[in-house]
Coordinates of C-alpha atoms and ligand atoms in Angstrom, one line a residue:
M9 CA -20.2 37.5 5.9
V10 CA -20.6 34.0 7.1
A11 CA -20.3 33.6 10.8
E12 CA -17.2 31.8 12.0
T13 CA -18.0 28.4 13.6
D14 CA -15.8 26.8 16.2
T15 CA -13.8 25.2 13.4
P16 CA -14.3 25.8 9.7
E17 CA -14.6 22.0 9.2
A18 CA -17.4 21.5 11.6
G19 CA -20.5 20.4 9.7
R20 CA -18.6 18.9 6.8
D21 CA -19.2 15.3 7.8
F22 CA -20.0 13.3 10.9
I23 CA -16.3 12.5 11.7
R24 CA -15.4 16.1 11.6
D25 CA -18.4 17.0 13.8
I26 CA -17.3 14.4 16.4
I27 CA -13.8 15.8 16.4
A28 CA -14.9 19.4 16.6
N29 CA -17.2 18.6 19.4
D30 CA -14.6 16.7 21.4
R31 CA -12.4 19.7 21.1
A32 CA -15.1 22.1 22.0
Q33 CA -15.9 20.0 25.1
G34 CA -12.2 20.0 26.1
R35 CA -12.1 16.2 25.8
V36 CA -9.0 16.4 23.7
Q37 CA -6.4 19.0 23.0
T38 CA -4.3 18.0 20.1
I39 CA -6.0 15.7 17.5
V40 CA -3.9 12.7 16.6
T41 CA -5.0 10.3 13.9
R42 CA -3.2 7.4 12.1
F43 CA -3.3 5.6 8.8
P44 CA -2.5 2.0 9.6
P45 CA -1.8 -0.1 6.4
E46 CA -0.8 -3.7 6.6
P47 CA 2.2 -4.0 4.3
N48 CA 0.9 -7.0 2.4
G49 CA 0.2 -5.3 -0.9
Y50 CA 0.1 -1.9 -2.6
L51 CA -2.4 0.8 -1.7
H52 CA -5.5 1.1 -3.7
I53 CA -8.0 4.0 -4.2
G54 CA -10.0 2.7 -1.3
H55 CA -7.1 3.4 0.9
A56 CA -6.9 6.9 -0.5
K57 CA -10.2 7.6 1.3
S58 CA -8.7 6.6 4.6
I59 CA -5.5 8.5 3.9
C60 CA -7.4 11.7 2.9
L61 CA -9.6 11.4 6.0
N62 CA -6.8 10.8 8.5
F63 CA -4.3 13.2 7.2
G64 CA -7.0 15.7 6.2
V65 CA -8.6 16.0 9.7
A66 CA -5.2 16.1 11.3
A67 CA -4.2 19.1 9.1
E68 CA -7.6 20.9 9.5
F69 CA -7.5 20.6 13.3
S70 CA -3.7 21.4 13.5
G71 CA -3.0 18.0 14.8
H72 CA -0.8 15.1 13.6
C73 CA -1.3 12.0 11.5
H74 CA 0.9 9.0 12.0
L75 CA 1.8 6.5 9.3
R76 CA 1.8 3.2 11.1
F77 CA 2.6 0.0 9.4
D78 CA 0.4 -2.7 10.9
D79 CA 3.1 -5.3 10.4
T80 CA 1.9 -8.1 12.6
N81 CA 1.7 -10.9 10.1
P82 CA 5.3 -11.7 8.8
T83 CA 4.1 -14.5 6.5
R84 CA 2.4 -12.0 4.1
E85 CA 4.4 -8.8 4.6
E86 CA 7.4 -7.6 2.5
Q87 CA 9.8 -4.7 2.4
E88 CA 8.7 -3.9 -1.2
F89 CA 5.2 -3.2 0.1
I90 CA 6.5 -1.0 3.0
D91 CA 8.4 1.1 0.5
A92 CA 5.6 1.3 -2.0
I93 CA 3.1 2.4 0.7
A94 CA 5.3 5.2 1.9
R95 CA 5.9 6.3 -1.7
D96 CA 2.2 6.3 -2.5
V97 CA 1.1 8.2 0.6
R98 CA 3.7 10.9 -0.3
W99 CA 2.6 10.9 -3.9
L100 CA -1.0 11.5 -2.7
G101 CA 0.3 14.7 -1.1
F102 CA 0.6 13.8 2.6
D103 CA 3.5 14.0 5.0
W104 CA 3.8 12.2 8.3
G105 CA 6.9 14.1 9.3
D106 CA 8.6 12.3 12.1
N107 CA 5.5 10.2 12.8
L108 CA 6.5 7.0 11.1
F109 CA 5.7 4.0 13.3
H110 CA 5.4 0.2 13.1
A111 CA 3.2 -2.1 15.2
S112 CA 6.4 -4.2 15.5
D113 CA 8.0 -1.3 17.4
Y114 CA 5.6 -2.2 20.2
F115 CA 6.0 -6.0 20.2
E116 CA 7.8 -6.0 23.6
Q117 CA 5.2 -3.6 25.2
L118 CA 2.3 -5.6 23.7
Y119 CA 3.8 -8.8 25.1
T120 CA 4.2 -7.3 28.5
W121 CA 0.6 -6.2 28.5
A122 CA -0.5 -9.6 27.3
E123 CA 1.2 -11.1 30.4
H124 CA -0.8 -8.5 32.4
L125 CA -4.0 -9.9 30.9
V126 CA -2.9 -13.4 31.8
T127 CA -2.0 -12.6 35.4
T128 CA -5.2 -10.7 36.0
G129 CA -7.2 -13.6 34.7
H130 CA -8.4 -12.0 31.4
A131 CA -6.5 -14.2 29.0
Y132 CA -5.7 -17.9 28.8
I133 CA -3.7 -20.3 26.7
D134 CA -5.9 -22.6 24.5
D135 CA -4.5 -25.9 23.2
L136 CA -7.5 -26.6 20.9
S137 CA -6.6 -27.2 17.3
P138 CA -7.7 -24.4 14.9
E139 CA -10.5 -26.7 13.7
D140 CA -11.8 -27.5 17.1
M141 CA -11.6 -23.8 18.0
R142 CA -13.7 -22.9 15.0
A143 CA -16.2 -25.7 15.7
A144 CA -16.6 -24.4 19.3
R145 CA -17.2 -20.8 18.3
G146 CA -20.9 -21.3 17.5
T147 CA -22.8 -19.3 14.9
L148 CA -24.7 -16.1 14.7
T149 CA -27.7 -17.9 16.1
E150 CA -26.0 -20.4 18.5
P151 CA -23.7 -19.6 21.3
G152 CA -20.2 -21.0 21.4
R153 CA -18.8 -23.5 23.9
N154 CA -16.1 -22.9 26.4
S155 CA -12.8 -24.4 25.7
P156 CA -11.7 -27.2 28.1
F157 CA -8.6 -25.1 28.7
R158 CA -10.5 -21.9 29.6
D159 CA -10.2 -22.2 33.3
R160 CA -6.5 -22.9 33.5
P161 CA -5.0 -21.0 36.5
P162 CA -3.1 -17.8 35.7
A163 CA 0.2 -19.2 36.8
E164 CA -0.1 -22.1 34.4
N165 CA -1.2 -19.8 31.6
L166 CA 1.8 -17.5 32.2
A167 CA 4.3 -20.4 32.1
L168 CA 2.8 -21.7 28.8
F169 CA 2.7 -18.1 27.3
R170 CA 6.4 -17.8 28.1
A171 CA 7.1 -21.2 26.6
M172 CA 5.3 -20.1 23.5
R173 CA 7.5 -17.0 23.3
A174 CA 10.6 -19.1 23.9
G175 CA 9.7 -21.2 20.8
E176 CA 8.9 -24.4 22.5
F177 CA 5.8 -25.2 20.3
P178 CA 5.2 -25.5 16.6
N179 CA 2.9 -23.2 14.6
G180 CA -0.8 -23.6 15.5
A181 CA -0.1 -25.7 18.7
R182 CA -1.5 -23.1 21.1
V183 CA -2.9 -19.5 21.1
L184 CA -3.5 -16.8 23.7
R185 CA -7.2 -15.9 23.9
A186 CA -9.0 -13.2 25.7
K187 CA -11.4 -14.6 28.3
I188 CA -14.6 -12.7 27.5
D189 CA -17.8 -14.5 26.7
M190 CA -18.4 -17.5 24.5
A191 CA -22.1 -16.8 24.4
A192 CA -21.7 -13.2 23.3
G193 CA -24.1 -12.1 20.5
N194 CA -21.2 -10.3 18.9
M195 CA -19.0 -13.1 17.6
T196 CA -15.9 -11.0 18.0
M197 CA -16.3 -11.1 21.8
R198 CA -16.2 -15.0 21.9
D199 CA -12.8 -15.3 23.4
P200 CA -10.8 -13.8 20.5
V201 CA -7.3 -14.8 19.8
L202 CA -4.7 -12.3 20.9
Y203 CA -1.4 -14.2 20.0
R204 CA -0.6 -17.0 17.7
I205 CA 2.6 -19.0 17.1
L206 CA 4.3 -18.2 13.7
H207 CA 7.8 -19.3 13.2
A208 CA 8.6 -16.8 10.5
T209 CA 11.2 -14.1 9.8
H210 CA 9.7 -10.6 10.2
P211 CA 11.0 -7.9 7.8
R212 CA 11.9 -5.7 10.8
T213 CA 12.3 -7.9 13.9
G214 CA 13.9 -10.8 12.1
N215 CA 13.7 -14.0 14.2
I216 CA 13.3 -12.3 17.6
W217 CA 9.7 -13.4 17.8
C218 CA 7.9 -16.6 17.0
I219 CA 4.6 -15.4 18.5
Y220 CA 2.7 -12.5 16.9
P221 CA -0.2 -10.3 18.1
T222 CA -3.4 -10.4 16.1
Y223 CA -4.8 -7.2 14.5
D224 CA -7.4 -6.9 17.3
Y225 CA -4.9 -7.0 20.0
A226 CA -2.2 -4.9 18.4
H227 CA -4.3 -2.2 17.0
G228 CA -5.9 -0.5 20.0
Q229 CA -2.9 -0.8 22.1
S230 CA -0.7 0.7 19.4
D231 CA -3.2 3.6 19.2
A232 CA -2.9 4.1 23.0
I233 CA 0.9 4.0 22.9
E234 CA 1.0 6.6 20.2
G235 CA -1.6 8.9 21.8
I236 CA -4.0 8.5 19.0
T237 CA -7.2 10.4 19.9
H238 CA -9.5 9.3 17.0
S239 CA -8.9 5.9 15.5
L240 CA -10.8 6.1 12.3
C241 CA -11.5 2.9 10.5
T242 CA -14.0 1.3 8.1
L243 CA -17.4 -0.1 9.0
E244 CA -16.4 -3.8 9.1
F245 CA -14.6 -3.0 12.3
E246 CA -17.7 -1.8 14.0
D247 CA -18.2 -5.2 15.6
H248 CA -14.6 -5.0 16.9
R249 CA -15.1 -1.8 18.8
P250 CA -16.4 -3.5 21.9
L251 CA -13.2 -5.6 21.9
Y252 CA -11.1 -2.5 21.3
D253 CA -12.6 -0.9 24.3
W254 CA -12.6 -4.1 26.4
L255 CA -8.8 -4.4 26.0
L256 CA -8.1 -0.7 26.7
D257 CA -10.2 -0.9 29.8
R258 CA -8.1 -3.7 31.2
L259 CA -4.6 -2.5 30.4
P260 CA -2.4 0.2 32.1
I261 CA -2.3 2.2 28.9
P262 CA -0.9 5.7 28.7
S263 CA -3.8 7.3 26.8
R264 CA -7.4 6.4 25.8
P265 CA -8.1 6.4 22.1
R266 CA -11.7 6.1 20.6
Q267 CA -12.6 4.2 17.5
Y268 CA -15.0 5.6 14.9
E269 CA -16.2 3.9 11.7
F270 CA -16.9 5.3 8.3
A271 CA -18.0 3.6 5.0
R272 CA -15.5 1.9 2.8
L273 CA -15.1 3.3 -0.7
N274 CA -16.6 1.0 -3.3
I275 CA -16.5 1.8 -7.0
A276 CA -18.6 -0.2 -9.5
G277 CA -16.4 -2.4 -11.7
L278 CA -13.3 -2.1 -9.5
V279 CA -12.1 -4.6 -7.1
L280 CA -10.7 -3.0 -3.9
S281 CA -9.3 -5.9 -2.1
K282 CA -5.6 -6.6 -1.7
R283 CA -6.3 -10.3 -1.6
V284 CA -7.7 -10.2 -5.2
L285 CA -5.2 -7.7 -6.4
T286 CA -2.4 -9.9 -5.2
R287 CA -3.8 -12.8 -7.2
L288 CA -4.2 -10.6 -10.3
V289 CA -0.4 -9.8 -10.0
A290 CA 0.7 -13.3 -9.1
G291 CA -1.4 -14.8 -11.9
S292 CA 0.0 -12.3 -14.5
H293 CA -3.4 -11.1 -15.3
V294 CA -1.9 -7.6 -15.2
R295 CA 1.7 -6.5 -15.7
G296 CA 2.3 -5.7 -12.0
W297 CA 0.9 -3.7 -9.1
D298 CA 1.4 -0.5 -11.0
D299 CA -0.3 -1.7 -14.2
P300 CA -2.4 1.3 -15.3
R301 CA -5.5 -1.0 -15.2
M302 CA -5.1 -1.6 -11.5
P303 CA -7.0 0.5 -9.0
T304 CA -3.8 0.9 -7.1
L305 CA -2.4 4.4 -6.4
A306 CA 0.8 3.2 -8.3
G307 CA -1.4 2.2 -11.2
L308 CA -3.3 5.5 -11.2
R309 CA 0.0 7.3 -11.1
R310 CA 1.4 5.3 -14.0
R311 CA -1.8 6.0 -16.0
G312 CA -1.2 9.7 -15.5
V313 CA -3.8 10.5 -12.9
P314 CA -2.8 13.6 -10.9
P315 CA -2.9 13.1 -7.1
S316 CA -4.9 16.2 -6.8
A317 CA -7.7 14.6 -8.9
V318 CA -7.7 11.6 -6.5
R319 CA -8.0 13.9 -3.5
E320 CA -10.8 15.9 -5.2
F321 CA -12.6 12.7 -6.1
I322 CA -12.5 11.5 -2.4
K323 CA -13.8 14.9 -1.3
R324 CA -16.7 14.6 -3.7
V325 CA -17.5 11.1 -2.6
G326 CA -17.9 12.4 1.0
M327 CA -17.7 10.7 4.3
A328 CA -21.0 8.9 4.7
R329 CA -21.5 6.4 7.5
A330 CA -23.5 4.0 5.2
N331 CA -21.9 1.8 2.6
S332 CA -22.6 2.7 -1.1
V333 CA -21.1 2.1 -4.5
V334 CA -19.7 5.0 -6.5
D335 CA -20.0 5.3 -10.3
P336 CA -16.5 5.0 -11.8
A337 CA -17.5 7.7 -14.3
M338 CA -17.4 10.1 -11.4
L339 CA -13.7 9.3 -11.0
D340 CA -13.0 9.8 -14.7
F341 CA -15.0 13.0 -14.7
T342 CA -12.9 14.4 -11.9
I343 CA -9.6 13.4 -13.6
R344 CA -10.8 14.9 -16.9
E345 CA -11.9 18.1 -15.2
E346 CA -8.5 18.7 -13.7
L347 CA -6.6 17.7 -16.8
N348 CA -8.8 19.8 -19.0
R349 CA -7.7 22.8 -17.0
T350 CA -4.0 22.0 -16.8
A351 CA -2.8 19.7 -19.6
P352 CA -1.1 21.2 -22.7
R353 CA -2.7 20.3 -26.0
R354 CA -0.8 18.3 -28.6
M355 CA -1.6 16.6 -31.8
A356 CA -1.2 12.8 -32.2
V357 CA -2.6 10.5 -34.8
L358 CA -3.4 7.2 -33.2
R359 CA -4.4 5.2 -36.3
P360 CA -2.6 7.0 -39.2
L361 CA -3.8 7.4 -42.7
K362 CA -1.5 9.1 -45.2
V363 CA -2.7 12.3 -46.9
I364 CA -0.9 13.8 -49.9
I365 CA -1.6 17.4 -50.7
D366 CA -1.2 17.4 -54.5
N367 CA -1.0 21.2 -54.9
Y368 CA 1.5 21.7 -52.1
P369 CA 5.0 21.9 -53.5
E370 CA 7.1 18.9 -52.7
A371 CA 10.2 20.8 -51.5
Q372 CA 8.1 23.1 -49.3
A373 CA 7.4 23.1 -45.6
E374 CA 6.1 25.8 -43.3
T375 CA 5.9 26.3 -39.6
L376 CA 2.6 27.1 -38.1
D377 CA 1.7 28.2 -34.5
A378 CA -0.3 25.8 -32.5
I379 CA -2.0 26.9 -29.3
N380 CA -0.9 25.0 -26.2
H381 CA -4.0 25.7 -24.1
P382 CA -7.2 27.3 -25.4
D383 CA -8.2 28.7 -21.9
D384 CA -4.7 29.5 -20.7
P385 CA -2.8 31.9 -23.0
A386 CA 0.1 31.8 -20.6
Q387 CA 0.9 28.4 -22.0
G388 CA 1.8 30.0 -25.3
T389 CA 2.2 28.4 -28.6
R390 CA 4.5 25.9 -30.3
P391 CA 5.6 25.5 -33.8
V392 CA 4.2 22.6 -35.9
T393 CA 5.4 21.7 -39.4
F394 CA 3.0 21.6 -42.3
A395 CA 4.1 19.9 -45.6
R396 CA 2.8 18.0 -48.5
E397 CA 2.5 14.6 -46.8
L398 CA 0.6 14.3 -43.6
W399 CA -1.0 11.8 -41.3
V400 CA -4.7 12.0 -40.4
E401 CA -6.8 9.7 -38.2
R402 CA -8.1 6.7 -40.2
D403 CA -11.5 7.1 -38.4
D404 CA -11.7 10.7 -39.8
F405 CA -12.3 9.3 -43.3
M406 CA -15.2 7.4 -44.8
E407 CA -15.4 6.6 -48.4
D408 CA -19.2 6.2 -48.3
P409 CA -20.2 8.3 -45.3
P410 CA -23.6 8.2 -43.7
K411 CA -25.7 11.3 -43.5
K412 CA -24.3 12.8 -40.3
F413 CA -20.6 12.1 -41.0
F414 CA -19.0 15.5 -41.6
R415 CA -15.3 14.6 -41.8
L416 CA -13.3 13.6 -44.8
S417 CA -14.9 11.7 -47.6
P418 CA -14.5 12.0 -51.4
G419 CA -15.1 15.6 -52.5
R420 CA -15.6 16.9 -48.9
E421 CA -13.7 19.9 -47.5
V422 CA -12.5 20.0 -43.9
R423 CA -10.2 22.1 -41.8
L424 CA -6.8 20.9 -40.6
R425 CA -6.3 22.4 -37.2
Y426 CA -4.0 25.5 -37.1
A427 CA -3.4 25.0 -40.9
Y428 CA -5.6 25.0 -44.0
F429 CA -8.8 23.7 -45.5
I430 CA -8.2 20.5 -47.6
T431 CA -10.5 18.7 -50.0
C432 CA -10.4 15.0 -50.6
R433 CA -9.9 14.3 -54.3
E434 CA -8.9 10.7 -54.7
V435 CA -8.8 7.5 -52.6
I436 CA -5.8 5.1 -53.0
K437 CA -6.4 1.4 -52.1
N438 CA -4.1 -1.6 -51.9
P439 CA -4.9 -4.8 -53.8
A440 CA -7.0 -6.0 -50.8
G441 CA -9.2 -3.0 -51.3
E442 CA -8.1 -1.2 -48.1
V443 CA -7.7 2.6 -48.2
I444 CA -4.0 3.4 -47.8
A445 CA -3.8 7.0 -48.8
L446 CA -5.8 10.0 -49.8
H447 CA -5.0 12.6 -52.4
C448 CA -6.2 16.0 -51.4
T449 CA -5.8 19.6 -52.4
Y450 CA -5.5 22.6 -50.0
D451 CA -6.6 26.2 -50.3
P452 CA -3.7 28.5 -49.7
E453 CA -6.2 31.3 -48.8
T454 CA -7.4 29.4 -45.7
K455 CA -4.1 29.6 -43.7
G456 CA -4.9 29.7 -40.0
G457 CA -8.2 28.0 -40.6
N458 CA -10.6 30.5 -42.1
A459 CA -11.7 31.1 -45.6
P460 CA -11.7 34.8 -46.8
D461 CA -14.9 34.1 -48.8
G462 CA -16.6 33.1 -45.6
R463 CA -17.3 29.5 -46.6
R464 CA -17.6 27.0 -43.7
V465 CA -16.5 23.5 -43.1
Q466 CA -18.1 21.2 -40.6
A467 CA -15.1 19.4 -39.2
T468 CA -11.6 20.2 -37.9
L469 CA -9.1 17.4 -37.9
H470 CA -5.9 16.9 -36.0
W471 CA -2.9 15.7 -38.0
A472 CA 0.9 15.3 -38.0
A473 CA 3.4 16.0 -40.7
A474 CA 4.9 12.8 -42.1
A475 CA 8.4 14.3 -42.3
D476 CA 8.9 15.0 -38.7
A477 CA 6.2 12.9 -36.9
V478 CA 7.6 10.5 -34.3
P479 CA 6.2 7.0 -34.1
A480 CA 4.9 5.7 -30.7
E481 CA 3.1 2.8 -29.1
I482 CA -0.1 3.8 -27.5
R483 CA -1.7 1.8 -24.7
L484 CA -5.5 2.3 -24.3
Y485 CA -7.0 1.0 -21.1
N486 CA -10.5 -0.3 -20.8
P487 CA -12.1 -1.6 -17.6
L488 CA -10.3 -4.6 -16.1
F489 CA -13.6 -6.4 -15.4
T490 CA -16.7 -6.8 -17.6
R491 CA -19.3 -6.1 -15.0
P492 CA -20.0 -3.6 -12.2
D493 CA -19.9 -6.4 -9.5
P494 CA -16.9 -8.5 -10.5
G495 CA -17.0 -11.9 -8.8
A496 CA -20.7 -11.7 -7.9
D497 CA -21.1 -15.1 -9.5
G498 CA -18.3 -16.6 -7.5
D499 CA -15.2 -16.3 -9.7
V500 CA -13.8 -12.9 -10.1
F501 CA -11.3 -14.1 -12.7
A502 CA -14.2 -15.2 -14.9
D503 CA -15.2 -11.6 -15.1
L504 CA -11.9 -10.3 -16.4
N505 CA -12.2 -8.2 -19.6
P506 CA -10.1 -9.8 -22.3
D507 CA -9.9 -6.4 -24.0
S508 CA -8.8 -4.4 -21.0
L509 CA -5.6 -3.4 -22.8
E510 CA -5.6 -2.3 -26.4
T511 CA -2.2 -1.5 -28.0
L512 CA -1.7 0.7 -31.0
Q513 CA 1.8 0.1 -32.4
A514 CA 2.2 2.8 -35.0
A515 CA 0.8 6.1 -33.8
M516 CA 2.3 9.3 -35.2
L517 CA 2.9 12.1 -32.8
E518 CA 4.0 15.7 -33.3
P519 CA 7.7 16.0 -32.5
A520 CA 7.3 18.0 -29.3
L521 CA 6.0 14.8 -27.7
A522 CA 9.3 12.9 -28.1
T523 CA 10.8 14.7 -25.1
L524 CA 7.8 14.9 -22.8
P525 CA 9.0 13.9 -19.3
E526 CA 7.6 11.0 -17.5
G527 CA 4.8 12.2 -15.2
D528 CA 3.6 15.0 -17.6
V529 CA 0.2 14.6 -19.0
V530 CA -1.0 16.2 -22.3
Q531 CA -4.2 16.2 -24.2
F532 CA -4.0 14.6 -27.6
E533 CA -6.5 16.8 -29.3
R534 CA -9.9 15.0 -29.9
Q535 CA -8.5 11.8 -28.3
G536 CA -8.1 12.2 -24.6
Y537 CA -5.3 12.6 -22.0
F538 CA -2.0 10.8 -22.4
T539 CA 1.2 10.4 -20.5
P540 CA 4.6 8.7 -21.2
D541 CA 4.8 5.2 -19.8
P542 CA 8.0 4.3 -17.8
D543 CA 8.6 1.7 -20.6
S544 CA 9.1 4.6 -23.0
S545 CA 12.6 5.4 -24.3
P546 CA 13.9 7.9 -26.8
G547 CA 13.8 5.6 -29.8
A548 CA 10.7 3.7 -28.7
L549 CA 8.0 6.0 -27.3
V550 CA 5.2 4.5 -25.3
F551 CA 2.2 6.5 -24.1
N552 CA -0.7 5.6 -21.8
R553 CA -4.2 6.9 -22.1
T554 CA -5.1 8.4 -18.8
V555 CA -8.7 9.0 -19.7
G556 CA -10.7 9.7 -22.8
L557 CA -12.6 12.9 -23.6
R558 CA -16.1 11.6 -23.3
D559 CA -18.2 12.9 -20.4
T560 CA -21.0 10.4 -20.0
W561 CA -21.2 11.0 -16.3
A562 CA -21.4 14.7 -16.7
K563 CA -24.3 14.4 -19.0
E564 CA -26.1 11.8 -16.9
S565 CA -25.8 13.7 -13.7
G566 CA -26.5 17.1 -15.2
R567 CA -23.1 18.6 -14.3
N568 CA -21.4 21.1 -16.5
A569 CA -19.1 19.3 -18.8
P570 CA -15.7 20.9 -19.3
P571 CA -15.4 22.5 -22.7
A572 CA -14.8 19.9 -25.3
V573 CA -11.8 21.4 -27.0
G574 CA -11.1 20.3 -30.5
R575 CA -14.1 18.0 -30.8
V576 CA -15.9 17.8 -34.0
R577 CA -19.3 16.8 -35.1
G578 CA -19.6 13.6 -37.0
Ligands
ATP611 P1 -8.0 -4.9 1.7 O1 -9.4 -5.3 2.0 O2 -7.8 -4.3 0.4 O3 -7.0 -5.9 2.0 P2 -7.4 -3.8 4.3 O4 -8.5 -3.0 5.0 O5 -7.1 -5.1 4.7 O6 -7.8 -3.7 2.7 P3 -5.3 -2.3 5.4 O7 -3.9 -2.2 4.9 O8 -5.6 -3.0 6.7 O9 -6.1 -3.0 4.2 O10 -6.0 -0.9 5.3 C1 -5.5 0.3 5.9 C2 -6.6 1.2 6.2 O11 -7.2 1.6 5.0 C3 -7.6 0.6 7.2 O12 -7.9 1.5 8.2 C4 -8.8 0.4 6.3 O13 -10.0 0.5 7.0 C5 -8.6 1.4 5.2 N1 -9.3 0.9 4.0 C6 -9.0 -0.2 3.3 N2 -9.8 -0.3 2.2 C7 -10.6 0.8 2.2 C8 -11.7 1.2 1.4 N3 -12.1 0.5 0.3 N4 -12.3 2.4 1.7 C9 -11.9 3.1 2.8 N5 -10.9 2.8 3.6 C10 -10.3 1.6 3.3
MG612 MG1 -6.8 -4.8 7.1

């Protein structure tokens, strides 16, 4: 038996160690975390890391995790994004219960505390233009210069701040700044802006405000208001932690949160930046935020990725403190591993080629049993029709095959899955010389896929009966960018993959697929995992490829690949 530790999660990563230790030392009782998205776009898989961490530790330590919209910039935020974020967090499997908050809920309190900073001499109104402010800020090697407005008396600052709030100045005319140190080595501490003037309508507070707090000012104070114990954020906020603490130390806050930083999730070949994703959508480079090529949670969902696979992937990535780049094949591997376990098998011919079984009677058809899942007998079987005319995969035939090609070719015998052995007898071509049909014969003795005389075939093909197959459009997704570091040469759009979407217009599916509900994922045998797209309708089916069957990452990293069901040599 393994000895019980203080908490089963201690030792899993440095964040959980900190939390377990804080609890053991009695520094905190109930753990409260938060996920604080800015509603200026859809969530991407990078956000999933933060969501899994914040909601995960709250659950493991019997605490709470708040969903807080960091809605402090009304010029970029929209209700559509607020709704999408809530939907995607829920889809990922997390529940904030009653703990739904908005930074805008605290605007009045934040303003009152800002007046407190003004009256205690810790903040001042600066009239410098944005350009002059930038110029006076200095550089990493040079200190900044004090603003000529830095020593305004508190009473004058207070009057100006109130006039700002009352709407007496245009955008950009003045800001409220913390009075810290223009020579600080940490640039964040060089009198950061706390409030700016923005005459804009806010999705929640309408036109009540024309000044809005900055992230740096709103965040820590919102944490304190909500009683957050551990404010977990990504490494780029490490430099902001001294400011986070500086503000909390000077305000009459009801609780004292602490900030901890972890590494952002980066995945080679994916762009995890809402700014770029926004431009992909706005420039119609993709079909929307939920385009299956997008690294958004909505895109992953539409592609058929199960939320449990996203959670498992995040768990495997781990919670390191140093930045790194994850191989996208690891994500595919995790998705495939889960779908291999759960997805029912179906037959679908993506690029159909007609096969005519010459010795099968024209009027005849029979029903065969196809196994729904090779490792899960509980999924049972389904009937598939076998008849004289069938579809097979165009790639499964070669007129003049190389040595290692074991599938159909003139004179070659193969197995049709769940059905019979067939032998190719004649190749039919159109005037352009393209193969348009194959005449074959079948061996009635091989029903079910075995020959009584023990002869073997080296390939098993999937197929669909021409009489009852249903046509469908198939969307195959390839990487959206052509290189692992999109934009490294400056223009991320120059690295877009022109072949990121490949559409097959005339696939032929077994009839069971016509009624597959949206959200269900199946394995098309030998092809990969597929799910109906929301564009799909009864007469016009559309399927997305979630992920193919190939396991390059498994091979490279020496992991056990899931069994490759239905794969053939050749
Ligand atoms: P983006 O750079 O895509 O605009 P952001 O950090 O501005 O992302 P927010 O809405 O502010 O987006 O993010 C909410 C939370 O998600 C923050 O705590 C942020 O640290 C975290 N987060 C964002 N991107 C990642 C990522 N790639 N990996 C881990 N956490 C992330
Ligand atoms: Mg942000």
